[in-house]
Amino acid sequence: MRKRERPKNLAVSETVGYIIIFGIMMSGIALVTLLGYPALLNQQQEANIRNMERNMIVLQSDVNALVYKSVPYKETTMQVNGGVVSVKRPDQTPSFFTISDDSGSLLDTTLYPNGQFKPGELQFLSESNDISISLENGAVVKYQTGGSVMLSEPRWFIDSSTGTTTMVISLIQVDSSKILAKSGICTVQLSIEPLPLNPAGDNIVDISPDGGNVTISTTLSARYYKAWANYYTSTLGMEEINGTTWRKTGVDRVVIKAWRINVINL
């Protein structure tokens, strides 16, 4: 009888099939690595940023309770992911505000050289360093490469309901007696004290501005400059004099109140 021979290409077919299947698997893994994983990281980063926006607005509510409701102490626990929360003391930030009328500064220049009020800030800085969210002078402001926006406004207002125009400005300084920075679970402990505006120790200035004009200047180099600029022009209706100065005319009375928020711990 003739001996039956097995085809010699059976092993080759199995090898080719294995290579094809292996190639498809590796292509799938490569697509997930190149496209899916970065997208997942971006989603996580965006979620972290949204969470910190909410956290900062909660802290703003705490500060408002301290300032306007005479609450002596507030404590809030929050989750910080994708970055670090830290306190930038007034002398560690280039931001400052000056408030003046036609005669000069409305802040005592012996306490505030050149009439500059430095607010300090409680800041969240993302790991990539391209996004930051801060509680600065009573406002929640956000910086992203290319510009800044005010997420929640401070309690400044202009009232003309009584026939006279009154401008109320709240100056809120964030400070700490020690270096504070933390990520993960943070417990932000805040206390309050009046911030003197004159040598007598008063934290309230109530005057009729000379010429009826109130002028506010802000540092151009400040990270949140654009957010404050939009606030002056859009919300307060101030006239922009130049890139760093805004003016409100027809003001009969200006009231300036100042407090210091002490960050005890994070």
Backbone as numpy.savetxt, mean C-alpha at the origin, in Angstrom:
# Nx Ny Nz CAx CAy CAz Cx Cy Cz
8.15 -82.28 -42.73 7.30 -81.08 -42.73 8.18 -79.82 -42.73
7.63 -78.75 -43.45 8.38 -77.48 -43.53 8.25 -76.73 -42.19
9.41 -76.30 -41.70 9.43 -75.58 -40.43 8.88 -74.17 -40.61
7.90 -73.78 -39.72 7.27 -72.45 -39.82 8.15 -71.42 -39.10
8.49 -70.35 -39.79 9.35 -69.30 -39.23 8.51 -68.14 -38.70
8.92 -67.56 -37.53 8.27 -66.37 -36.96 8.81 -65.11 -37.62
7.96 -64.13 -37.87 8.45 -62.88 -38.47 9.50 -62.24 -37.57
10.54 -61.69 -38.20 11.65 -61.10 -37.44 11.40 -59.65 -37.05
10.28 -59.05 -37.50 10.05 -57.62 -37.20 9.09 -57.41 -36.04
8.71 -58.48 -35.30 7.80 -58.30 -34.17 8.44 -57.47 -33.07
9.67 -57.71 -32.72 10.37 -56.94 -31.68 10.51 -55.48 -32.08
10.76 -55.24 -33.36 10.89 -53.86 -33.85 9.59 -53.10 -33.65
8.44 -53.71 -33.91 7.14 -53.06 -33.74 6.91 -52.68 -32.29
7.25 -53.55 -31.34 7.08 -53.23 -29.93 7.96 -52.06 -29.52
9.18 -52.02 -30.03 10.11 -50.93 -29.69 9.60 -49.59 -30.21
9.13 -49.61 -31.47 8.60 -48.37 -32.06 7.37 -47.88 -31.27
6.49 -48.81 -30.91 5.32 -48.43 -30.13 5.68 -47.83 -28.79
6.67 -48.44 -28.13 7.11 -47.91 -26.82 7.68 -46.51 -26.97
8.49 -46.30 -28.03 9.09 -44.97 -28.25 8.01 -43.92 -28.50
6.99 -44.29 -29.26 5.91 -43.34 -29.56 5.16 -42.96 -28.28
4.79 -43.99 -27.49 4.06 -43.73 -26.25 4.91 -42.91 -25.28
6.20 -43.26 -25.18 7.10 -42.52 -24.28 7.24 -41.06 -24.73
7.31 -40.86 -26.05 7.41 -39.50 -26.58 6.18 -38.67 -26.27
4.99 -39.31 -26.39 3.75 -38.60 -26.08 3.71 -38.21 -24.61
4.15 -39.14 -23.73 4.16 -38.85 -22.30 5.11 -37.70 -21.99
6.31 -37.72 -22.56 7.28 -36.66 -22.29 6.80 -35.32 -22.83
6.14 -35.34 -23.98 5.60 -34.10 -24.54 4.53 -33.51 -23.62
3.67 -34.40 -23.06 2.65 -33.93 -22.12 3.26 -33.32 -20.88
4.30 -34.00 -20.33 4.97 -33.47 -19.15 5.62 -32.13 -19.45
6.24 -32.01 -20.63 6.90 -30.76 -21.01 5.89 -29.63 -21.15
4.73 -29.91 -21.73 3.70 -28.88 -21.87 3.19 -28.41 -20.52
2.98 -29.38 -19.61 2.53 -29.01 -18.26 3.59 -28.17 -17.56
4.87 -28.56 -17.72 5.95 -27.84 -17.06 6.11 -26.43 -17.62
6.06 -26.31 -18.94 6.29 -25.01 -19.58 5.09 -24.08 -19.51
3.88 -24.62 -19.56 2.68 -23.78 -19.62 1.81 -23.88 -18.36
1.55 -25.09 -17.92 0.63 -25.26 -16.80 1.19 -24.81 -15.47
2.43 -25.18 -15.17 3.02 -24.84 -13.87 3.19 -23.33 -13.69
3.75 -22.60 -14.69 3.82 -21.14 -14.53 2.45 -20.49 -14.37
1.46 -21.00 -15.10 0.10 -20.45 -14.95 -0.42 -20.68 -13.54
-0.12 -21.86 -12.99 -0.54 -22.16 -11.63 0.15 -21.23 -10.63
1.44 -20.97 -10.84 2.17 -20.06 -9.96 1.61 -18.65 -10.04
1.28 -18.21 -11.28 0.70 -16.87 -11.45 -0.64 -16.75 -10.75
-1.44 -17.81 -10.85 -2.73 -17.81 -10.15 -2.55 -17.72 -8.65
-1.56 -18.45 -8.14 -1.30 -18.43 -6.70 -0.81 -17.06 -6.27
0.05 -16.45 -7.07 0.55 -15.12 -6.74 -0.58 -14.09 -6.74
-1.46 -14.18 -7.73 -2.58 -13.26 -7.78 -3.49 -13.45 -6.57
-3.70 -14.69 -6.16 -4.52 -14.96 -4.98 -3.87 -14.36 -3.72
-2.53 -14.47 -3.63 -1.82 -13.88 -2.49 -1.97 -12.37 -2.47
-1.87 -11.74 -3.64 -1.99 -10.29 -3.72 -3.40 -9.84 -3.32
-4.42 -10.55 -3.83 -5.81 -10.21 -3.47 -6.03 -10.36 -1.97
-5.44 -11.40 -1.40 -5.56 -11.62 0.04 -4.94 -10.47 0.83
-3.77 -9.99 0.37 -3.11 -8.89 1.07 -3.85 -7.58 0.88
-4.49 -7.39 -0.25 -5.32 -6.19 -0.42 -6.42 -6.16 0.64
-7.08 -7.31 0.83 -8.13 -7.39 1.85 -7.55 -7.18 3.25
-6.38 -7.78 3.52 -5.76 -7.63 4.83 -5.44 -6.17 5.14
-4.92 -5.46 4.16 -4.56 -4.06 4.38 -5.79 -3.19 4.62
-6.88 -3.51 3.95 -8.12 -2.75 4.18 -8.66 -3.04 5.58
-8.51 -4.28 6.04 -8.89 -4.61 7.42 -8.04 -3.82 8.41
-6.72 -3.73 8.14 -5.84 -2.95 9.02 -6.19 -1.47 8.97
-6.62 -0.98 7.82 -7.07 0.40 7.73 -8.29 0.63 8.63
-9.19 -0.33 8.66 -10.35 -0.25 9.56 -9.91 -0.21 11.02
-8.88 -1.00 11.35 -8.35 -0.97 12.71 -7.79 0.40 13.06
-7.05 0.97 12.12 -6.47 2.30 12.35 -7.57 3.35 12.51
-8.61 3.26 11.68 -9.72 4.20 11.80 -10.42 4.06 13.16
-10.51 2.83 13.67 -11.11 2.63 14.99 -10.24 3.28 16.07
-8.92 3.16 15.93 -8.01 3.78 16.89 -8.12 5.30 16.84
-8.18 5.85 15.63 -8.13 7.30 15.46 -9.47 7.97 15.75
-10.54 7.40 15.21 -11.83 8.09 15.25 -12.80 7.57 16.30
-12.51 6.41 16.90 -13.42 5.86 17.88 -12.80 5.75 19.27
-11.60 6.32 19.42 -10.92 6.36 20.73 -10.65 4.97 21.29
-10.44 4.01 20.41 -10.05 2.66 20.84 -8.53 2.67 21.07
-8.05 2.27 22.25 -6.61 2.41 22.55 -5.72 1.34 21.91
-6.30 0.19 21.55 -5.46 -0.93 21.10 -6.26 -1.81 20.15
-5.63 -2.26 19.09 -6.25 -3.19 18.15 -5.25 -4.29 17.80
-5.80 -5.49 17.56 -4.96 -6.63 17.21 -5.67 -7.45 16.13
-4.94 -7.75 15.06 -5.50 -8.51 13.95 -4.53 -9.60 13.52
-5.03 -10.80 13.34 -4.21 -11.91 12.85 -4.53 -12.15 11.38
-3.50 -12.29 10.57 -3.70 -12.47 9.14 -2.63 -13.39 8.57
-2.93 -13.96 7.41 -2.01 -14.86 6.70 -1.28 -14.07 5.63
0.04 -14.15 5.65 0.86 -13.45 4.66 1.62 -14.49 3.85
1.29 -14.60 2.56 1.97 -15.53 1.66 2.50 -14.75 0.45
3.57 -15.25 -0.12 4.11 -14.64 -1.34 4.85 -13.35 -1.13
5.22 -13.05 0.11 5.94 -11.81 0.37 6.16 -11.60 1.85
6.52 -10.37 2.21 6.85 -10.03 3.59 6.13 -8.75 3.99
5.59 -8.72 5.19 5.03 -7.50 5.77 6.08 -6.89 6.68
6.28 -5.58 6.55 7.29 -4.91 7.36 6.83 -3.49 7.68
7.44 -2.93 8.69 7.19 -1.53 9.06 8.35 -0.69 8.55
8.01 0.33 7.78 9.00 1.31 7.32 8.82 2.56 8.15
9.77 2.82 9.00 9.68 3.97 9.90 9.75 5.27 9.11
9.24 6.35 9.69 9.21 7.62 8.95 10.55 8.06 8.38
11.64 7.77 9.10 12.95 8.18 8.61 13.54 7.20 7.59
12.81 6.12 7.27 13.29 5.13 6.32 12.61 5.23 4.96
11.71 6.17 4.78 10.99 6.30 3.52 11.12 7.71 2.99
11.21 7.88 1.66 11.34 9.22 1.09 10.02 9.98 1.03
8.91 9.32 1.33 7.61 9.98 1.22 7.46 11.07 2.28
6.92 12.20 1.88 6.55 13.23 2.84 5.44 14.10 2.26
4.73 14.77 3.16 3.66 15.69 2.78 3.96 17.05 3.42
3.75 18.13 2.68 3.81 19.46 3.26 2.46 20.13 3.04
1.99 20.86 4.04 0.71 21.56 3.98 0.96 23.03 4.31
0.56 23.92 3.44 0.85 25.34 3.64 -0.27 26.21 3.09
-0.25 27.50 3.50 -1.11 28.51 2.91 -0.22 29.57 2.28
-0.76 30.75 2.00 0.04 31.77 1.33 1.15 32.33 2.22
1.06 32.11 3.53 2.09 32.61 4.45 3.21 31.61 4.71
2.97 30.35 4.41 3.97 29.33 4.65 3.38 28.07 5.24
4.23 27.26 5.85 3.82 25.95 6.35 2.82 26.05 7.47
1.82 25.18 7.46 0.85 25.09 8.54 1.31 24.14 9.64
2.42 23.45 9.42 3.03 22.59 10.43 4.23 23.31 11.03
4.41 23.16 12.31 5.51 23.84 12.99 6.85 23.32 12.45
7.66 24.23 11.94 8.92 23.82 11.30 9.99 23.40 12.31
9.79 23.70 13.60 10.74 23.20 14.59 10.53 21.71 14.86
9.27 21.27 14.72 8.97 19.85 14.89 9.07 19.09 13.57
8.78 19.78 12.48 8.79 19.17 11.14 9.67 20.02 10.23
10.96 19.70 10.15 11.86 20.50 9.33 11.35 20.69 7.90
11.38 21.94 7.46 10.86 22.32 6.14 9.37 22.03 6.00
8.70 21.83 7.14 7.26 21.56 7.11 6.90 20.19 6.57
7.86 19.25 6.56 7.64 17.94 5.97 7.12 16.95 7.01
5.95 16.40 6.74 5.39 15.33 7.56 5.70 14.01 6.89
6.45 13.13 7.59 6.82 11.82 7.04 5.93 10.77 7.68
5.09 10.10 6.86 4.07 9.21 7.44 4.54 7.82 7.82
5.68 7.36 7.24 6.02 5.96 7.43 4.97 5.08 6.77
5.12 3.78 6.88 4.12 2.90 6.27 4.24 1.47 6.79
3.13 0.77 6.74 3.09 -0.67 6.97 2.97 -1.31 5.60
4.01 -2.01 5.16 4.11 -2.41 3.75 4.18 -3.92 3.57
3.46 -4.38 2.55 3.63 -5.76 2.06 4.41 -5.68 0.75
5.51 -6.40 0.68 6.34 -6.44 -0.52 6.37 -7.85 -1.05
5.96 -8.04 -2.33 5.91 -9.37 -2.91 7.31 -9.93 -3.11
7.38 -11.25 -3.26 8.67 -11.92 -3.42 9.40 -11.45 -4.67
8.66 -11.11 -5.71 9.28 -10.66 -6.96 9.66 -9.19 -6.92
9.26 -8.49 -5.85 9.61 -7.08 -5.64 8.97 -6.14 -6.66
7.99 -6.62 -7.44 7.36 -5.75 -8.44 5.98 -5.28 -8.00
5.49 -5.77 -6.84 4.19 -5.36 -6.32 4.34 -5.08 -4.82
3.79 -3.96 -4.39 3.76 -3.65 -2.97 2.41 -3.02 -2.63
1.95 -3.28 -1.42 0.70 -2.72 -0.91 1.00 -2.14 0.46
0.60 -0.89 0.66 0.96 -0.22 1.91 -0.22 0.50 2.54
-0.16 0.56 3.86 -1.03 1.44 4.64 -0.19 2.68 4.93
-0.50 3.78 4.22 0.31 4.99 4.30 -0.60 6.20 4.53
-0.38 6.89 5.64 -1.12 8.10 5.98 -2.64 7.88 5.93
-3.07 6.72 6.40 -4.50 6.43 6.47 -5.10 5.87 5.20
-4.33 5.74 4.14 -4.82 5.21 2.87 -4.18 3.87 2.58
-4.88 3.03 1.81 -4.30 1.78 1.32 -3.94 1.99 -0.14
-2.67 1.90 -0.44 -2.17 2.18 -1.79 -1.41 0.96 -2.31
-1.50 0.76 -3.62 -0.85 -0.39 -4.24 0.05 0.08 -5.37
1.27 -0.45 -5.38 2.22 -0.15 -6.45 2.48 -1.40 -7.26
2.48 -1.26 -8.57 2.88 -2.31 -9.48 3.72 -1.67 -10.56
4.69 -2.38 -11.08 5.60 -1.81 -12.06 4.84 -1.02 -13.11
5.09 0.27 -13.16 4.41 1.12 -14.13 3.46 2.12 -13.51
3.10 1.98 -12.24 2.20 2.94 -11.64 1.66 2.49 -10.31
0.74 3.28 -9.75 0.15 2.98 -8.45 -1.31 3.38 -8.45
-2.06 2.83 -7.50 -3.49 3.09 -7.39 -3.86 3.10 -5.91
-4.86 3.90 -5.54 -5.34 3.95 -4.17 -6.51 2.99 -4.03
-6.33 1.94 -3.24 -7.37 0.94 -3.05 -8.45 1.41 -2.09
-8.08 2.20 -1.09 -9.04 2.73 -0.13 -8.54 4.09 0.35
-9.40 5.08 0.29 -8.99 6.47 0.53 -8.89 6.78 2.02
-8.09 7.80 2.36 -8.03 8.25 3.76 -9.26 9.09 4.09
-9.43 9.41 5.34 -10.58 10.21 5.76 -10.23 11.70 5.75
-9.96 12.22 4.57 -9.85 13.65 4.35 -11.14 14.08 3.68
-11.59 15.28 3.95 -12.79 15.73 3.26 -12.87 17.25 3.24
-13.68 17.76 2.33 -13.95 19.19 2.19 -15.46 19.37 2.31
-15.88 20.20 3.26 -17.29 20.40 3.55 -17.68 21.85 3.27
-18.70 22.04 2.42 -19.20 23.37 2.11 -20.69 23.49 2.42
-21.21 22.56 3.22 -22.66 22.51 3.44 -23.17 23.66 4.31
-22.31 24.27 5.11 -22.74 25.34 6.02 -22.54 26.73 5.44
-22.14 26.82 4.19 -21.89 28.11 3.57 -20.44 28.53 3.62
-19.65 27.89 4.46 -18.21 28.12 4.49 -17.51 26.81 4.12
-16.35 26.93 3.52 -15.61 25.74 3.07 -14.59 25.33 4.12
-14.75 24.12 4.64 -13.83 23.60 5.65 -13.11 22.39 5.08
-11.80 22.40 5.22 -10.98 21.28 4.74 -10.39 20.56 5.96
-10.65 19.26 6.06 -10.18 18.46 7.19 -9.14 17.46 6.69
-7.97 17.52 7.30 -6.86 16.64 6.90 -6.40 15.84 8.11
-6.37 14.54 7.97 -5.88 13.65 9.03 -4.49 13.15 8.66
-3.52 13.43 9.53 -2.16 12.95 9.33 -1.93 11.77 10.27
-1.62 10.62 9.70 -1.44 9.40 10.48 -0.05 8.82 10.19
0.75 8.79 11.22 2.13 8.31 11.08 2.26 6.89 11.63
2.85 6.01 10.85 3.10 4.62 11.27 4.54 4.51 11.74
4.73 4.01 12.95 6.08 3.93 13.51 6.20 2.68 14.37
7.42 2.35 14.73 7.70 1.20 15.59 9.00 1.45 16.32
9.11 0.91 17.51 10.32 1.08 18.31 11.40 0.07 17.94
11.08 -0.88 17.06 12.05 -1.89 16.67 11.81 -2.30 15.22
12.78 -2.99 14.65 12.67 -3.47 13.27 11.70 -4.65 13.23
10.69 -4.54 12.38 9.66 -5.58 12.29 9.47 -6.00 10.85
9.52 -7.30 10.61 9.25 -7.87 9.28 8.89 -9.34 9.48
7.84 -9.78 8.74 7.39 -11.14 8.97 6.57 -11.64 7.78
6.55 -12.95 7.60 5.67 -13.61 6.64 5.02 -14.80 7.35
4.03 -15.41 6.68 3.29 -16.48 7.33 2.15 -15.93 8.16
1.95 -16.48 9.36 0.91 -16.00 10.25 1.43 -14.79 11.03
0.76 -13.64 10.84 1.16 -12.41 11.53 0.04 -11.93 12.44
0.40 -11.48 13.61 -0.54 -10.83 14.51 -0.11 -9.38 14.65
-0.83 -8.48 13.99 -0.46 -7.07 13.96 -1.09 -6.39 15.17
-0.24 -5.90 16.06 -0.67 -5.24 17.29 -0.43 -3.74 17.16
-1.49 -2.94 17.31 -1.42 -1.50 17.09 -1.89 -0.75 18.32
-1.22 0.35 18.62 -1.67 1.28 19.64 -1.57 2.69 19.08
-2.13 3.67 19.79 -2.22 5.03 19.26 -1.79 6.04 20.31
-1.26 7.16 19.83 -0.96 8.29 20.69 -1.05 9.57 19.85
-1.41 10.70 20.47 -1.47 11.95 19.72 -0.08 12.34 19.21
-0.03 12.94 18.04 1.22 13.39 17.44 1.25 14.92 17.47
2.13 15.53 18.27 2.12 16.99 18.41 2.38 17.71 17.08
1.63 18.79 16.87 1.81 19.63 15.68 2.44 20.97 16.01
2.55 21.27 17.30 3.19 22.53 17.71 3.92 22.30 19.03
4.78 23.22 19.45 5.55 23.03 20.68 4.69 22.88 21.92
3.44 23.36 21.89 2.54 23.21 23.03 2.05 21.78 23.21
2.28 20.94 22.22 1.87 19.53 22.30 0.50 19.24 21.75
-0.14 20.23 21.11 -1.46 20.02 20.53 -1.34 19.18 19.26
-2.29 18.27 19.09 -2.28 17.45 17.87 -3.37 17.89 16.90
-3.93 19.09 17.13 -4.94 19.64 16.24 -4.58 21.09 15.90
-4.64 21.41 14.62 -4.47 22.78 14.15 -5.77 23.19 13.49
-6.34 24.31 13.93 -7.62 24.80 13.41 -7.46 26.29 13.12
-7.28 26.64 11.84 -7.02 28.04 11.49 -7.75 28.40 10.21
-7.77 29.70 9.94 -8.24 30.21 8.65 -7.02 30.41 7.78
-6.89 29.70 6.68 -5.67 29.80 5.86 -5.51 31.17 5.23
-4.30 31.69 5.23 -4.01 32.98 4.63 -4.27 32.92 3.13
-5.09 33.85 2.63 -5.41 33.88 1.21 -6.48 32.89 0.80
-6.96 32.08 1.76 -7.97 31.08 1.43 -7.45 29.94 0.60
-6.13 29.77 0.57 -5.52 28.72 -0.25 -4.82 27.70 0.64
-5.03 26.43 0.33 -4.32 25.35 1.01 -3.53 24.59 -0.06
-2.23 24.49 0.15 -1.34 23.86 -0.82 -0.72 22.61 -0.20
-0.76 21.51 -0.94 -0.17 20.24 -0.49 0.89 19.82 -1.49
2.05 19.46 -0.98 3.12 18.94 -1.83 3.47 17.53 -1.39
3.84 16.71 -2.34 4.21 15.32 -2.09 5.47 15.00 -2.87
6.34 14.19 -2.31 7.57 13.84 -2.99 7.30 13.13 -4.31
8.00 13.56 -5.34 7.84 12.94 -6.66 8.43 11.54 -6.69
9.44 11.28 -5.86 10.11 9.98 -5.89 9.35 8.91 -5.10
8.31 9.30 -4.39 7.56 8.33 -3.60 6.95 7.27 -4.50
6.94 6.03 -4.02 6.45 4.91 -4.82 4.97 5.07 -5.14
4.23 5.68 -4.25 2.78 5.80 -4.44 2.37 7.20 -4.87
3.26 7.89 -5.50 3.01 9.27 -5.91 1.76 9.40 -6.79
1.64 8.56 -7.80 0.52 8.68 -8.74 -0.81 8.44 -8.05
-0.86 7.52 -7.12 -2.11 7.26 -6.40 -2.55 8.50 -5.64
-1.61 9.16 -4.95 -1.95 10.38 -4.21 -2.29 11.52 -5.16
-1.59 11.62 -6.27 -1.89 12.68 -7.24 -3.32 12.57 -7.75
-3.75 11.36 -8.07 -5.13 11.16 -8.53 -6.13 11.48 -7.43
-5.76 11.18 -6.19 -6.66 11.47 -5.07 -6.86 12.98 -4.90
-5.77 13.73 -4.98 -5.87 15.18 -4.85 -6.77 15.79 -5.93
-6.55 15.39 -7.17 -7.28 16.02 -8.27 -8.71 15.48 -8.41
-8.88 14.17 -8.30 -10.19 13.57 -8.57 -11.13 13.65 -7.37
-10.65 13.33 -6.18 -11.51 13.28 -5.00 -11.62 14.64 -4.31
-10.49 15.30 -4.08 -10.51 16.57 -3.36 -10.73 17.76 -4.28
-10.64 17.55 -5.59 -10.86 18.64 -6.53 -9.81 19.72 -6.46
-8.57 19.34 -6.18 -7.48 20.31 -6.09 -6.87 20.56 -7.47
-6.30 21.72 -7.62 -5.67 22.10 -8.88 -4.19 21.73 -8.84
-3.72 21.05 -9.88 -2.30 20.69 -9.93 -1.48 21.89 -10.36
-0.54 22.29 -9.51 0.34 23.42 -9.82 1.53 22.96 -10.62
2.14 21.88 -10.19 3.24 21.23 -10.93 3.22 19.75 -10.58
4.28 19.05 -10.91 4.29 17.61 -10.71 4.25 17.16 -9.27
4.50 18.08 -8.31 4.54 17.68 -6.90 3.63 18.52 -6.01
2.91 19.48 -6.57 2.16 20.43 -5.75 0.73 20.58 -6.25
-0.22 20.62 -5.28 -1.64 20.81 -5.59 -2.20 21.88 -4.67
-3.21 22.60 -5.15 -3.76 23.72 -4.38 -5.28 23.69 -4.40
-5.87 23.98 -3.22 -7.31 24.14 -3.09 -7.59 25.60 -2.73
-8.38 26.28 -3.54 -8.69 27.69 -3.31 -10.06 27.84 -2.65
-10.27 29.01 -2.07 -11.57 29.30 -1.46 -11.84 28.55 -0.18
-10.79 28.21 0.56 -10.94 27.49 1.82 -11.04 28.50 2.96
-12.11 28.45 3.74 -12.31 29.36 4.86 -11.68 28.85 6.16
-11.60 27.55 6.27 -11.10 26.95 7.50 -10.41 25.64 7.18
-9.28 25.41 7.82 -8.58 24.14 7.64 -8.30 23.53 9.01
-8.63 22.27 9.15 -8.42 21.54 10.40 -7.47 20.38 10.11
-6.36 20.36 10.82 -5.36 19.29 10.66 -5.27 18.54 11.98
-5.43 17.23 11.93 -5.32 16.38 13.11 -4.22 15.36 12.87
-3.46 15.04 13.90 -2.32 14.14 13.72 -2.25 13.10 14.83
-1.96 11.85 14.45 -1.79 10.75 15.39 -0.60 9.90 14.96
-0.04 9.22 15.93 1.01 8.23 15.64 0.46 6.85 15.96
0.54 5.94 14.98 0.16 4.55 15.18 1.43 3.75 15.45
1.52 3.19 16.62 2.67 2.39 17.00 2.39 0.92 16.70
3.25 0.33 15.88 3.15 -1.10 15.61 3.99 -1.81 16.67
3.32 -2.44 17.60 4.00 -3.07 18.72 4.69 -4.36 18.29
3.99 -5.13 17.45 4.55 -6.41 17.01 3.81 -6.88 15.77
4.42 -7.83 15.06 3.80 -8.45 13.89 3.69 -9.96 14.15
